[in-house]
Each structure stands twice: as structure tokens, then as C-alpha cells.
GROMACS .gro file of C-alpha atoms in nm:
model
  486
    1MET     CA    1   2.768   3.397   6.207
    2ALA     CA    2   2.851   3.752   6.300
    3ALA     CA    3   3.193   3.911   6.265
    4ASN     CA    4   3.425   3.954   6.562
    5ASP     CA    5   3.368   4.258   6.781
    6THR     CA    6   3.695   4.364   6.942
    7ALA     CA    7   3.567   4.693   7.086
    8SER     CA    8   3.455   4.532   7.409
    9GLY     CA    9   3.743   4.303   7.490
   10GLU     CA   10   3.757   4.049   7.208
   11VAL     CA   11   3.398   3.922   7.204
   12THR     CA   12   3.301   3.656   6.950
   13ARG     CA   13   2.933   3.617   6.861
   14LEU     CA   14   2.767   3.316   6.706
   15SER     CA   15   2.400   3.241   6.633
   16VAL     CA   16   2.306   2.873   6.658
   17PRO     CA   17   2.053   2.665   6.855
   18ILE     CA   18   2.175   2.619   7.213
   19THR     CA   19   2.163   2.249   7.300
   20PRO     CA   20   2.295   2.031   7.587
   21ALA     CA   21   2.546   1.879   7.344
   22LEU     CA   22   2.681   2.227   7.261
   23ILE     CA   23   2.718   2.310   7.632
   24LYS     CA   24   2.913   1.988   7.693
   25GLN     CA   25   3.133   2.056   7.393
   26LEU     CA   26   3.224   2.404   7.519
   27ALA     CA   27   3.285   2.270   7.871
   28ARG     CA   28   3.549   2.030   7.739
   29GLN     CA   29   3.744   2.304   7.565
   30GLY     CA   30   4.047   2.462   7.726
   31ALA     CA   31   4.122   2.823   7.818
   32SER     CA   32   4.021   3.101   7.580
   33GLU     CA   33   4.158   3.448   7.519
   34SER     CA   34   3.821   3.600   7.429
   35ASP     CA   35   3.461   3.595   7.545
   36ARG     CA   36   3.223   3.403   7.323
   37TYR     CA   37   2.853   3.482   7.301
   38ILE     CA   38   2.627   3.223   7.143
   39GLN     CA   39   2.285   3.361   7.051
   40ASP     CA   40   2.003   3.111   7.072
   41SER     CA   41   1.813   3.090   6.744
   42GLU     CA   42   1.487   3.003   6.924
   43VAL     CA   43   1.451   3.288   7.178
   44SER     CA   44   1.556   3.642   7.098
   45GLY     CA   45   1.810   3.777   7.347
   46PHE     CA   46   1.882   3.439   7.506
   47LYS     CA   47   2.259   3.383   7.503
   48LEU     CA   48   2.522   3.141   7.625
   49LEU     CA   49   2.837   3.321   7.737
   50ARG     CA   50   3.172   3.143   7.751
   51ARG     CA   51   3.396   3.371   7.954
   52ARG     CA   52   3.760   3.416   7.869
   53GLY     CA   53   4.039   3.348   8.113
   54PRO     CA   54   4.280   3.076   8.226
   55GLY     CA   55   4.171   2.744   8.374
   56ARG     CA   56   3.840   2.576   8.322
   57PRO     CA   57   3.582   2.742   8.096
   58ARG     CA   58   3.296   2.930   8.258
   59LEU     CA   59   2.958   2.906   8.088
   60VAL     CA   60   2.661   3.117   8.194
   61PHE     CA   61   2.314   3.180   8.057
   62GLN     CA   62   2.231   3.545   7.992
   63PHE     CA   63   1.951   3.755   7.852
   64ILE     CA   64   2.036   4.077   7.669
   65GLY     CA   65   1.754   4.283   7.523
   66ARG     CA   66   1.623   4.636   7.480
   67VAL     CA   67   1.317   4.754   7.675
   68LYS     CA   68   1.061   4.896   7.430
   69GLY     CA   69   1.018   5.272   7.466
   70ALA     CA   70   1.293   5.307   7.726
   71GLY     CA   71   1.592   5.271   7.496
   72LYS     CA   72   1.774   5.094   7.777
   73VAL     CA   73   1.962   4.768   7.726
   74LEU     CA   74   1.871   4.507   7.985
   75LYS     CA   75   2.141   4.254   8.072
   76VAL     CA   76   2.047   3.972   8.311
   77THR     CA   77   2.260   3.677   8.419
   78ILE     CA   78   2.018   3.387   8.454
   79GLY     CA   79   2.268   3.144   8.606
   80PRO     CA   80   2.554   2.903   8.539
   81ALA     CA   81   2.510   2.665   8.246
   82TYR     CA   82   2.711   2.379   8.397
   83GLY     CA   83   2.868   2.269   8.723
   84ARG     CA   84   2.731   2.288   9.075
   85GLY     CA   85   2.407   2.485   9.091
   86ALA     CA   86   2.369   2.490   8.712
   87VAL     CA   87   2.037   2.598   8.563
   88THR     CA   88   1.880   2.353   8.320
   89LEU     CA   89   1.859   2.464   7.959
   90ALA     CA   90   1.478   2.444   7.960
   91LYS     CA   91   1.443   2.665   8.268
   92ALA     CA   92   1.698   2.917   8.139
   93ARG     CA   93   1.522   2.941   7.802
   94ALA     CA   94   1.182   2.985   7.972
   95GLU     CA   95   1.323   3.263   8.194
   96ALA     CA   96   1.475   3.437   7.892
   97LEU     CA   97   1.141   3.413   7.712
   98ARG     CA   98   0.967   3.587   8.005
   99HIS     CA   99   1.225   3.869   7.991
  100SER     CA  100   1.184   3.895   7.613
  101GLU     CA  101   0.806   3.925   7.637
  102ALA     CA  102   0.836   4.187   7.913
  103CYS     CA  103   1.078   4.393   7.703
  104ARG     CA  104   0.835   4.392   7.411
  105GLU     CA  105   0.567   4.522   7.650
  106GLY     CA  106   0.799   4.798   7.773
  107ARG     CA  107   0.853   4.640   8.117
  108ASN     CA  108   1.179   4.580   8.302
  109ARG     CA  109   1.128   4.273   8.525
  110VAL     CA  110   1.449   4.336   8.720
  111ALA     CA  111   1.350   4.694   8.804
  112GLU     CA  112   1.000   4.579   8.900
  113GLN     CA  113   1.144   4.324   9.144
  114LYS     CA  114   1.371   4.586   9.298
  115GLU     CA  115   1.073   4.819   9.349
  116ARG     CA  116   0.874   4.545   9.521
  117ASN     CA  117   1.166   4.465   9.750
  118ALA     CA  118   1.214   4.833   9.836
  119ALA     CA  119   0.844   4.869   9.918
  120VAL     CA  120   0.855   4.569  10.152
  121ALA     CA  121   1.170   4.698  10.321
  122ALA     CA  122   1.018   5.045  10.366
  123ALA     CA  123   0.705   4.901  10.522
  124ALA     CA  124   0.904   4.671  10.749
  125HIS     CA  125   1.129   4.955  10.858
  126GLN     CA  126   0.842   5.126  11.035
  127SER     CA  127   0.885   5.082  11.409
  128GLY     CA  128   0.533   4.953  11.449
  129ASN     CA  129   0.611   4.652  11.227
  130ARG     CA  130   0.936   4.546  11.389
  131ALA     CA  131   0.760   4.362  11.670
  132GLN     CA  132   0.596   4.121  11.426
  133TRP     CA  133   0.933   4.015  11.286
  134THR     CA  134   0.978   3.706  11.497
  135ILE     CA  135   1.226   3.440  11.388
  136GLN     CA  136   0.940   3.234  11.245
  137TYR     CA  137   0.801   3.537  11.058
  138ALA     CA  138   1.148   3.623  10.927
  139PHE     CA  139   1.195   3.265  10.808
  140ASP     CA  140   0.862   3.266  10.624
  141ASP     CA  141   0.956   3.596  10.463
  142LEU     CA  142   1.294   3.451  10.366
  143LEU     CA  143   1.123   3.168  10.179
  144ARG     CA  144   0.891   3.413  10.000
  145TYR     CA  145   1.177   3.644   9.914
  146ARG     CA  146   1.396   3.366   9.775
  147HIS     CA  147   1.103   3.234   9.572
  148GLU     CA  148   1.035   3.575   9.417
  149LEU     CA  149   1.405   3.633   9.358
  150GLY     CA  150   1.428   3.290   9.201
  151GLN     CA  151   1.185   3.401   8.932
  152THR     CA  152   1.456   3.637   8.811
  153VAL     CA  153   1.776   3.462   8.925
  154GLU     CA  154   1.731   3.085   8.905
  155LYS     CA  155   2.024   2.999   9.133
  156MET     CA  156   1.868   3.195   9.424
  157LYS     CA  157   1.565   2.963   9.439
  158LEU     CA  158   1.567   2.718   9.728
  159ARG     CA  159   1.499   2.356   9.639
  160PRO     CA  160   1.195   2.195   9.807
  161ALA     CA  161   1.418   1.950   9.994
  162THR     CA  162   1.627   2.240  10.127
  163GLN     CA  163   1.314   2.421  10.244
  164VAL     CA  164   1.205   2.110  10.437
  165VAL     CA  165   1.544   2.092  10.614
  166TYR     CA  166   1.540   2.464  10.695
  167ALA     CA  167   1.183   2.443  10.833
  168ARG     CA  168   1.285   2.152  11.057
  169CYS     CA  169   1.576   2.356  11.190
  170ILE     CA  170   1.345   2.644  11.284
  171ARG     CA  171   1.106   2.402  11.460
  172ASN     CA  172   1.399   2.263  11.659
  173THR     CA  173   1.457   2.606  11.817
  174GLY     CA  174   1.128   2.569  12.012
  175ALA     CA  175   1.004   2.882  12.185
  176LEU     CA  176   1.290   3.085  12.040
  177ALA     CA  177   1.110   3.090  11.705
  178LYS     CA  178   0.838   3.314  11.858
  179ARG     CA  179   1.086   3.573  11.984
  180PRO     CA  180   1.130   3.905  11.791
  181VAL     CA  181   1.462   3.912  11.610
  182MET     CA  182   1.541   4.252  11.764
  183ASP     CA  183   1.520   4.108  12.116
  184VAL     CA  184   1.698   3.774  12.066
  185THR     CA  185   2.025   3.751  12.258
  186LYS     CA  186   2.335   3.538  12.221
  187ALA     CA  187   2.254   3.354  12.547
  188GLU     CA  188   1.905   3.258  12.427
  189ILE     CA  189   2.043   3.118  12.103
  190HIS     CA  190   2.313   2.930  12.293
  191ASP     CA  191   2.058   2.768  12.525
  192ALA     CA  192   1.829   2.674  12.234
  193LEU     CA  193   2.115   2.510  12.047
  194MET     CA  194   2.237   2.318  12.352
  195ARG     CA  195   1.894   2.155  12.386
  196ILE     CA  196   1.945   1.989  12.046
  197PRO     CA  197   2.092   1.641  12.109
  198THR     CA  198   2.326   1.593  11.810
  199MET     CA  199   2.622   1.806  11.702
  200ALA     CA  200   2.533   1.778  11.333
  201GLU     CA  201   2.181   1.911  11.388
  202ARG     CA  202   2.312   2.194  11.608
  203ALA     CA  203   2.545   2.304  11.328
  204LYS     CA  204   2.256   2.305  11.079
  205VAL     CA  205   2.025   2.502  11.310
  206ARG     CA  206   2.302   2.753  11.377
  207ARG     CA  207   2.350   2.815  11.003
  208VAL     CA  208   1.976   2.854  10.939
  209LEU     CA  209   1.936   3.092  11.236
  210SER     CA  210   2.224   3.304  11.110
  211LEU     CA  211   2.069   3.318  10.762
  212THR     CA  212   1.721   3.399  10.897
  213ILE     CA  213   1.826   3.673  11.138
  214GLY     CA  214   2.062   3.823  10.881
  215HIS     CA  215   1.775   3.833  10.630
  216ALA     CA  216   1.552   4.010  10.885
  217PHE     CA  217   1.820   4.270  10.959
  218ASP     CA  218   1.857   4.340  10.586
  219ARG     CA  219   1.482   4.379  10.537
  220LEU     CA  220   1.453   4.608  10.840
  221ASN     CA  221   1.761   4.810  10.736
  222ILE     CA  222   1.926   4.743  11.073
  223GLU     CA  223   2.293   4.838  11.049
  224ASP     CA  224   2.380   4.926  11.409
  225LYS     CA  225   2.335   4.578  11.553
  226ALA     CA  226   2.541   4.263  11.494
  227ASN     CA  227   2.384   3.927  11.423
  228PRO     CA  228   2.383   3.748  11.763
  229VAL     CA  229   2.459   3.414  11.600
  230SER     CA  230   2.795   3.548  11.483
  231LYS     CA  231   2.897   3.602  11.848
  232LEU     CA  232   2.872   3.230  11.930
  233ALA     CA  233   3.191   3.030  11.963
  234ARG     CA  234   3.223   2.841  11.635
  235GLY     CA  235   3.401   2.544  11.787
  236VAL     CA  236   3.112   2.459  12.019
  237PHE     CA  237   2.856   2.435  11.740
  238ALA     CA  238   3.080   2.322  11.457
  239ALA     CA  239   2.973   2.025  11.248
  240PRO     CA  240   3.125   1.696  11.364
  241LYS     CA  241   3.418   1.548  11.177
  242ALA     CA  242   3.312   1.341  10.881
  243ARG     CA  243   3.306   0.966  10.940
  244GLU     CA  244   3.594   0.784  10.771
  245THR     CA  245   3.510   0.423  10.855
  246TYR     CA  246   3.553   0.156  10.588
  247LEU     CA  247   3.638  -0.213  10.557
  248SER     CA  248   4.007  -0.283  10.521
  249GLU     CA  249   4.125  -0.548  10.273
  250SER     CA  250   4.158  -0.813  10.542
  251LYS     CA  251   3.802  -0.748  10.663
  252VAL     CA  252   3.618  -0.741  10.329
  253GLY     CA  253   3.605  -1.119  10.280
  254PRO     CA  254   3.483  -1.205  10.632
  255TRP     CA  255   3.220  -0.929  10.609
  256VAL     CA  256   3.085  -1.067  10.281
  257LEU     CA  257   3.058  -1.414  10.439
  258ALA     CA  258   2.879  -1.265  10.741
  259VAL     CA  259   2.630  -1.083  10.518
  260ARG     CA  260   2.561  -1.397  10.317
  261GLY     CA  261   2.477  -1.574  10.641
  262VAL     CA  262   2.243  -1.306  10.778
  263THR     CA  263   1.944  -1.461  10.953
  264ASN     CA  264   1.645  -1.337  11.145
  265ALA     CA  265   1.409  -1.574  11.323
  266ARG     CA  266   1.119  -1.327  11.302
  267ASP     CA  267   1.146  -1.250  10.931
  268GLU     CA  268   1.390  -1.461  10.731
  269ARG     CA  269   1.287  -1.302  10.400
  270LEU     CA  270   1.349  -0.950  10.529
  271ALA     CA  271   1.694  -1.046  10.661
  272PHE     CA  272   1.791  -1.210  10.332
  273THR     CA  273   1.676  -0.904  10.134
  274ALA     CA  274   1.872  -0.676  10.367
  275GLY     CA  275   2.183  -0.887  10.306
  276ASN     CA  276   2.142  -0.861   9.927
  277LEU     CA  277   2.091  -0.486   9.955
  278ALA     CA  278   2.411  -0.453  10.160
  279LEU     CA  279   2.602  -0.653   9.899
  280THR     CA  280   2.463  -0.428   9.624
  281LEU     CA  281   2.594  -0.123   9.810
  282LEU     CA  282   2.938  -0.281   9.818
  283LEU     CA  283   2.925  -0.395   9.454
  284PHE     CA  284   2.853  -0.049   9.310
  285GLY     CA  285   2.930   0.200   9.588
  286MET     CA  286   2.581   0.350   9.563
  287ARG     CA  287   2.427   0.590   9.807
  288TYR     CA  288   2.178   0.405  10.026
  289ASN     CA  289   1.866   0.564   9.877
  290GLU     CA  290   1.984   0.489   9.523
  291ALA     CA  291   1.999   0.117   9.602
  292ALA     CA  292   1.707   0.093   9.846
  293MET     CA  293   1.468   0.272   9.607
  294MET     CA  294   1.576   0.062   9.308
  295GLU     CA  295   1.279  -0.046   9.093
  296TRP     CA  296   1.240  -0.317   8.834
  297GLY     CA  297   1.143  -0.052   8.580
  298TRP     CA  298   1.497   0.089   8.586
  299PHE     CA  299   1.642  -0.212   8.404
  300ASP     CA  300   1.706  -0.246   8.032
  301ASP     CA  301   1.740  -0.619   7.959
  302ASP     CA  302   1.857  -0.557   7.601
  303GLU     CA  303   2.151  -0.346   7.718
  304SER     CA  304   2.203  -0.547   8.039
  305ALA     CA  305   2.214  -0.222   8.235
  306PHE     CA  306   2.003  -0.009   8.469
  307THR     CA  307   1.958   0.367   8.501
  308ILE     CA  308   1.919   0.553   8.830
  309PRO     CA  309   1.673   0.843   8.765
  310ALA     CA  310   1.784   1.201   8.820
  311ALA     CA  311   1.518   1.248   9.090
  312ILE     CA  312   1.692   0.986   9.306
  313VAL     CA  313   2.052   1.095   9.248
  314LYS     CA  314   2.193   1.361   9.477
  315THR     CA  315   2.355   1.550   9.189
  316LYS     CA  316   2.024   1.539   8.993
  317GLU     CA  317   2.184   1.366   8.694
  318PRO     CA  318   2.075   1.018   8.579
  319ARG     CA  319   2.341   0.748   8.597
  320THR     CA  320   2.353   0.425   8.394
  321LEU     CA  321   2.544   0.125   8.530
  322PRO     CA  322   2.593  -0.225   8.386
  323VAL     CA  323   2.443  -0.543   8.531
  324THR     CA  324   2.748  -0.752   8.625
  325PRO     CA  325   2.739  -1.133   8.674
  326TRP     CA  326   2.743  -1.106   9.055
  327PHE     CA  327   2.462  -0.850   9.055
  328ALA     CA  328   2.268  -1.063   8.805
  329ARG     CA  329   2.269  -1.348   9.058
  330ILE     CA  330   2.135  -1.112   9.326
  331LEU     CA  331   1.860  -0.997   9.088
  332THR     CA  332   1.764  -1.359   9.016
  333VAL     CA  333   1.721  -1.426   9.388
  334GLN     CA  334   1.524  -1.103   9.436
  335ARG     CA  335   1.292  -1.191   9.148
  336GLU     CA  336   1.215  -1.520   9.321
  337THR     CA  337   1.155  -1.333   9.648
  338CYS     CA  338   0.922  -1.087   9.478
  339ALA     CA  339   0.734  -1.375   9.310
  340ARG     CA  340   0.670  -1.533   9.652
  341LEU     CA  341   0.552  -1.198   9.787
  342GLN     CA  342   0.313  -1.171   9.492
  343GLU     CA  343   0.160  -1.505   9.591
  344GLN     CA  344   0.113  -1.378   9.948
  345ARG     CA  345   0.000  -1.020   9.878
  346GLY     CA  346  -0.145  -1.046   9.528
  347VAL     CA  347   0.077  -0.763   9.397
  348TYR     CA  348   0.425  -0.791   9.249
  349PRO     CA  349   0.658  -0.547   9.436
  350ARG     CA  350   0.791  -0.265   9.223
  351HIS     CA  351   1.104  -0.233   9.440
  352VAL     CA  352   1.393  -0.474   9.387
  353PHE     CA  353   1.448  -0.482   9.764
  354PRO     CA  354   1.094  -0.475   9.912
  355GLY     CA  355   1.042  -0.381  10.275
  356ARG     CA  356   0.812  -0.513  10.543
  357GLY     CA  357   0.485  -0.354  10.429
  358GLN     CA  358   0.312  -0.377  10.093
  359GLY     CA  359   0.457  -0.131   9.843
  360GLU     CA  360   0.736  -0.030  10.080
  361ARG     CA  361   1.107  -0.035  10.008
  362MET     CA  362   1.374  -0.153  10.248
  363LYS     CA  363   1.401   0.140  10.488
  364ASP     CA  364   1.694   0.055  10.715
  365ILE     CA  365   1.936  -0.237  10.715
  366ARG     CA  366   2.143  -0.134  11.015
  367ALA     CA  367   1.934  -0.322  11.270
  368VAL     CA  368   1.953  -0.642  11.065
  369MET     CA  369   2.327  -0.605  11.007
  370ASP     CA  370   2.400  -0.529  11.373
  371ALA     CA  371   2.190  -0.827  11.488
  372ALA     CA  372   2.394  -1.054  11.261
  373GLY     CA  373   2.723  -0.923  11.404
  374CYS     CA  374   2.832  -0.765  11.075
  375GLN     CA  375   2.937  -0.444  11.251
  376THR     CA  376   3.220  -0.624  11.433
  377HIS     CA  377   3.427  -0.622  11.113
  378PHE     CA  378   3.436  -0.242  11.111
  379PRO     CA  379   3.693  -0.047  11.314
  380LYS     CA  380   3.581   0.160  11.609
  381PRO     CA  381   3.486   0.510  11.485
  382GLN     CA  382   3.638   0.672  11.794
  383ALA     CA  383   3.846   0.580  12.096
  384GLY     CA  384   3.644   0.386  12.352
  385GLY     CA  385   3.345   0.354  12.118
  386ALA     CA  386   3.188   0.035  11.990
  387PRO     CA  387   3.218  -0.071  11.626
  388SER     CA  388   2.909   0.030  11.432
  389PHE     CA  389   2.783  -0.017  11.078
  390ARG     CA  390   2.653   0.260  10.852
  391PRO     CA  391   2.550   0.199  10.491
  392HIS     CA  392   2.772   0.486  10.374
  393ASP     CA  393   3.075   0.296  10.509
  394LEU     CA  394   3.029   0.055  10.217
  395ARG     CA  395   3.051   0.347   9.971
  396ARG     CA  396   3.391   0.441  10.113
  397THR     CA  397   3.493   0.074  10.105
  398PHE     CA  398   3.398   0.049   9.738
  399ALA     CA  399   3.583   0.368   9.644
  400THR     CA  400   3.899   0.263   9.830
  401HIS     CA  401   3.931  -0.085   9.681
  402PHE     CA  402   3.794  -0.002   9.334
  403ALA     CA  403   4.061   0.269   9.298
  404ALA     CA  404   4.324   0.010   9.392
  405GLN     CA  405   4.197  -0.235   9.128
  406VAL     CA  406   4.139   0.014   8.843
  407SER     CA  407   4.387   0.274   8.723
  408ASP     CA  408   4.146   0.515   8.549
  409GLY     CA  409   3.987   0.734   8.817
  410SER     CA  410   3.747   0.914   8.579
  411ARG     CA  411   3.521   0.609   8.561
  412LEU     CA  412   3.517   0.587   8.941
  413LYS     CA  413   3.369   0.939   8.961
  414TRP     CA  414   3.099   0.841   8.714
  415ILE     CA  415   3.012   0.517   8.891
  416LEU     CA  416   2.988   0.696   9.228
  417GLY     CA  417   2.791   0.985   9.078
  418HIS     CA  418   3.028   1.249   9.218
  419THR     CA  419   3.069   1.606   9.091
  420ALA     CA  420   3.436   1.654   9.009
  421LYS     CA  421   3.626   1.966   9.116
  422ASP     CA  422   3.762   1.987   8.765
  423ILE     CA  423   3.444   2.058   8.576
  424THR     CA  424   3.591   1.930   8.249
  425GLU     CA  425   3.621   1.581   8.396
  426ARG     CA  426   3.257   1.598   8.497
  427TYR     CA  427   3.160   1.560   8.133
  428ILE     CA  428   3.382   1.259   8.064
  429ARG     CA  429   3.155   0.965   7.988
  430PRO     CA  430   3.335   0.628   7.980
  431GLU     CA  431   3.260   0.353   7.735
  432PRO     CA  432   2.993   0.119   7.883
  433GLU     CA  433   3.191  -0.198   7.804
  434GLN     CA  434   3.506  -0.060   7.969
  435MET     CA  435   3.304   0.030   8.278
  436ARG     CA  436   3.157  -0.320   8.275
  437ARG     CA  437   3.507  -0.474   8.266
  438ASP     CA  438   3.619  -0.247   8.553
  439LEU     CA  439   3.326  -0.348   8.772
  440GLU     CA  440   3.369  -0.717   8.690
  441ARG     CA  441   3.741  -0.694   8.775
  442TYR     CA  442   3.666  -0.528   9.109
  443GLN     CA  443   3.382  -0.767   9.192
  444GLY     CA  444   3.601  -1.064   9.095
  445TRP     CA  445   3.859  -0.943   9.346
  446LEU     CA  446   3.581  -0.904   9.604
  447GLU     CA  447   3.461  -1.259   9.540
  448MET     CA  448   3.817  -1.384   9.577
  449GLN     CA  449   3.845  -1.216   9.918
  450ALA     CA  450   3.530  -1.396  10.031
  451ALA     CA  451   3.663  -1.728   9.896
  452TRP     CA  452   3.994  -1.683  10.077
  453ALA     CA  453   3.813  -1.605  10.400
  454SER     CA  454   3.600  -1.919  10.352
  455ASP     CA  455   3.910  -2.134  10.282
  456ALA     CA  456   4.089  -1.994  10.587
  457THR     CA  457   3.791  -2.082  10.805
  458ALA     CA  458   3.781  -2.435  10.661
  459GLN     CA  459   4.156  -2.477  10.716
  460GLN     CA  460   4.119  -2.362  11.078
  461TYR     CA  461   3.844  -2.618  11.139
  462ALA     CA  462   4.052  -2.894  10.973
  463ALA     CA  463   4.353  -2.809  11.189
  464GLU     CA  464   4.141  -2.820  11.505
  465ASP     CA  465   3.995  -3.158  11.402
  466ALA     CA  466   4.344  -3.298  11.336
  467GLU     CA  467   4.469  -3.174  11.673
  468ARG     CA  468   4.167  -3.324  11.844
  469ALA     CA  469   4.230  -3.662  11.677
  470ARG     CA  470   4.600  -3.654  11.771
  471ARG     CA  471   4.522  -3.584  12.136
  472ASN     CA  472   4.260  -3.856  12.144
  473GLU     CA  473   4.503  -4.111  12.002
  474ALA     CA  474   4.777  -4.011  12.248
  475GLY     CA  475   4.537  -4.008  12.541
  476TYR     CA  476   4.607  -3.643  12.623
  477PRO     CA  477   4.336  -3.471  12.821
  478TRP     CA  478   4.177  -3.170  12.652
  479PRO     CA  479   4.258  -2.842  12.832
  480VAL     CA  480   3.990  -2.710  13.061
  481PRO     CA  481   3.872  -2.362  12.945
  482GLY     CA  482   4.044  -2.097  13.155
  483ALA     CA  483   4.308  -2.335  13.295
  484ALA     CA  484   4.677  -2.291  13.215
  485GLN     CA  485   4.811  -2.537  12.956
  486ALA     CA  486   5.127  -2.736  13.025
   0.00000   0.00000   0.00000
């Protein structure tokens, strides 16, 4: 361990192996009055910086080294070590290793990247090249630029899924994508956006167009012209208000009964599987893909738990949840369903909730739920609209009623797989048995709601039968439907 260096603002240096456990430990600590550099013992120059200041700790990966023969100290921030957009430890260490090797060879990778960018900008600035900068060309260049920049700054790299969404937005602009960015007008962008049917997609396309045209203006060194997207009225192309629909306490029980009774004359097995998938969404508050893509290989029978892989989870962090008694009954039924499918198809399905085709998962349960009348238990999303069911409504339903049944909200964030605003809470990992008790308490309440709804229905039928018998004994005529009763 090195001594304290107070010449540069109270900096503490430490040389130990940087591990995920060390990062989590530092993230849980409170405010600090001094910066703290932790030198990785595996890669020279690779450091973890814990910045001083009030509030939550800020951890970033850095590389600090000296370029051979130049005598210049190179300081590169690789990216955040935790929180939203964090760089994984393996990627950060690999990036630091590339910088370290370049420094030993006398090369400055940051300066080299700047020179390449300047050369591209100088070539694009020539008037003869401006005509080729259509929106599509600018978008392709944006992807290349972000990829190259991502080699130096990890957080600037676009994820593959994000690139797919951006490419779809450019395709949705139609003929506008072939227009030169210098000639595109506000009216043309407005007309292209109005041809897109949904408000949500319009808002996405507007953002991608603004990013693409802004990138082209930067590359062409255009400073005397405003981005035409910025002139559009924001209210017209704003994203729609987030849906807030969920099942109230009085509707939960009847909905569970309706789902249990889901039928489909064309495919009874598919309807029954869709009902079990819907119940699973309500039992754990999962995102739809997390439940629909569930595989038998996720389960650990010894621990009576299952783990959702990081590739499936939106936050890219694996999540382990317990198998509760109610869910165990659903799994038993689904195993029997999969065994019957194996007899028919010759292959045992790998998905817990298999879809229509061989090897497919359940793709959409809305049609099955709507056909069974399950959507009628949901409130109307807007005035004059019809009640409709969306799988994400069950996630809001779970969060609302689970929070009412359980006092500790930190476990709710873990079960839902959310990223907390307070980064310290993001690293709180509850005891598995306590989480199991919480889920069983909530699911016991849910089962009670369904039982009460079933009892109320039985009592209503019994009361009608008693009234019918009384009228028959007294000789009263039964009222004609639509006629006024005496």
C-alpha cells in the first residue's frame, strides 16, 4: 500500500486485485472526503477511482500510463464501474491492457483516434462530398463512428439491440432517408413523421433523426444551420403517457378465476399454457420475455430456485428467485404438458411454456386472454376506450399488492429486477429464505382473493336457487326479462 498523497487533493492509493466483490464493497460505503485510487495488480496502469464528495460514491475505471519516448502521461476514463451504463470488469481490464501495450510501443491510442476523426471530418467538409451525406449515409457513419469511439470509451458503444431499433426508425422515414441532410426541411420531416401510425414510434423516429442529422452536421463542420428536427413542436411528437393500468384488489380474485378457466376450442393445450404463463407473471411480477422464454435448464432442484440469465434480463444482471408452492404446482402441470408434447413431436420442449410450433416459446397471450374475457376485469385505459389486457399490467399489479403485503421495499426491487435510483440499494441482496417467505405471503394473499371470489360466486348462485324455490312454492310467476317488476 502506498502512502497518502495530499498534493493533488487528498488522493489515497492502494494496490490490490480489482474484483467484483471489491466494487460492490466500495459502492456500499458512504461519502468520502478524499479520492481513492485502487491500482489493479494484474494490469499496469489499470485503476479503479472512487471519487470524493457527498452522496452516493462514484466509481469509475481509468487507465493512467506514460507513453514510451513521449514523456507524456496518458489519462483515460474507460467508463463507470457500477450503475446504469456500467462497464464490466473484464471489458475494462481488456481496454486498459490495450492502452498499456500501446504505451509500451510509444503509441497514444486516444490521439490516434482523434487524428482519424479529424481526417474524416476534413474529407467530408469538402463541398463535393456533402451531396453524398444523405440521412441513410449519415446514419451508417454514425454507427461506424460510435463503434470506433467505443473501442476507446466503452460507454459510447451502441448495443446491438439499440442499433436494430435505430435502423428500424430510419427505415420508417421512407424516401426521406435518401435525402441529403443539407436539403432536408422541417416540413419534410413533419410529413414523414405523420405517416407513422403510432405516437410511440413517432417519438422514437424523431429522436433518431435528431441524433443522425446532428451527427452529420458535426462531421461536416456545419455551424450556420440549425438542426431541422429541433424546430418541430415537441408536443406533437412527444412520447405517449405511460400506461398505468393494473388490477385493483377487488378485481384480482375474479381475474385469477377467469384465467384458470381459460378455454380455446381450437387449441385447448395452448390456452391452458397461456393461462399458466399469465399466472406466473402475476406471481413474480416478471417482464413478459423473462417468463415466456423460461427454460427448464434455469431451475436448480437442490436449491428449489431458478435463475433468469443476464442475456434475458433488461438490466443485464442475472436474477435468482425461489420456487414457491403455487409456482411448483404450475411447473408440475407444465411438465405433464411437455411430456404429452414429447409423445406427439418426439422432442421434449426446452421452454416451460411452449408455443404452437416445435421449439417455439409462447409468443403472445393477449389474444387468448381477450377471447376468454379476462380483459374485462381491467379498467379502461382512457375515456371512451374499451378495457384491454397487456402483460405488463400484471407487473404493475404485482408491485402494487406485493408492496402492500411486505414492508421491506428493497426485496421488491430485487424481485422485479429494477435499477434503483439510490445506487447503494442496488447492491442490497436479500436473504433467499426471507424472499421466499415474502413471495409465499403475497401469493397466499392472492390465493385468498381467488377463494373469496369463488365463495362469493357460490353464495350468489345459492341465493338465486333459494329465491327460485321460494317463488315456486308461493306460485309467484318469474319476472319476464325486460319487464318491470311489481
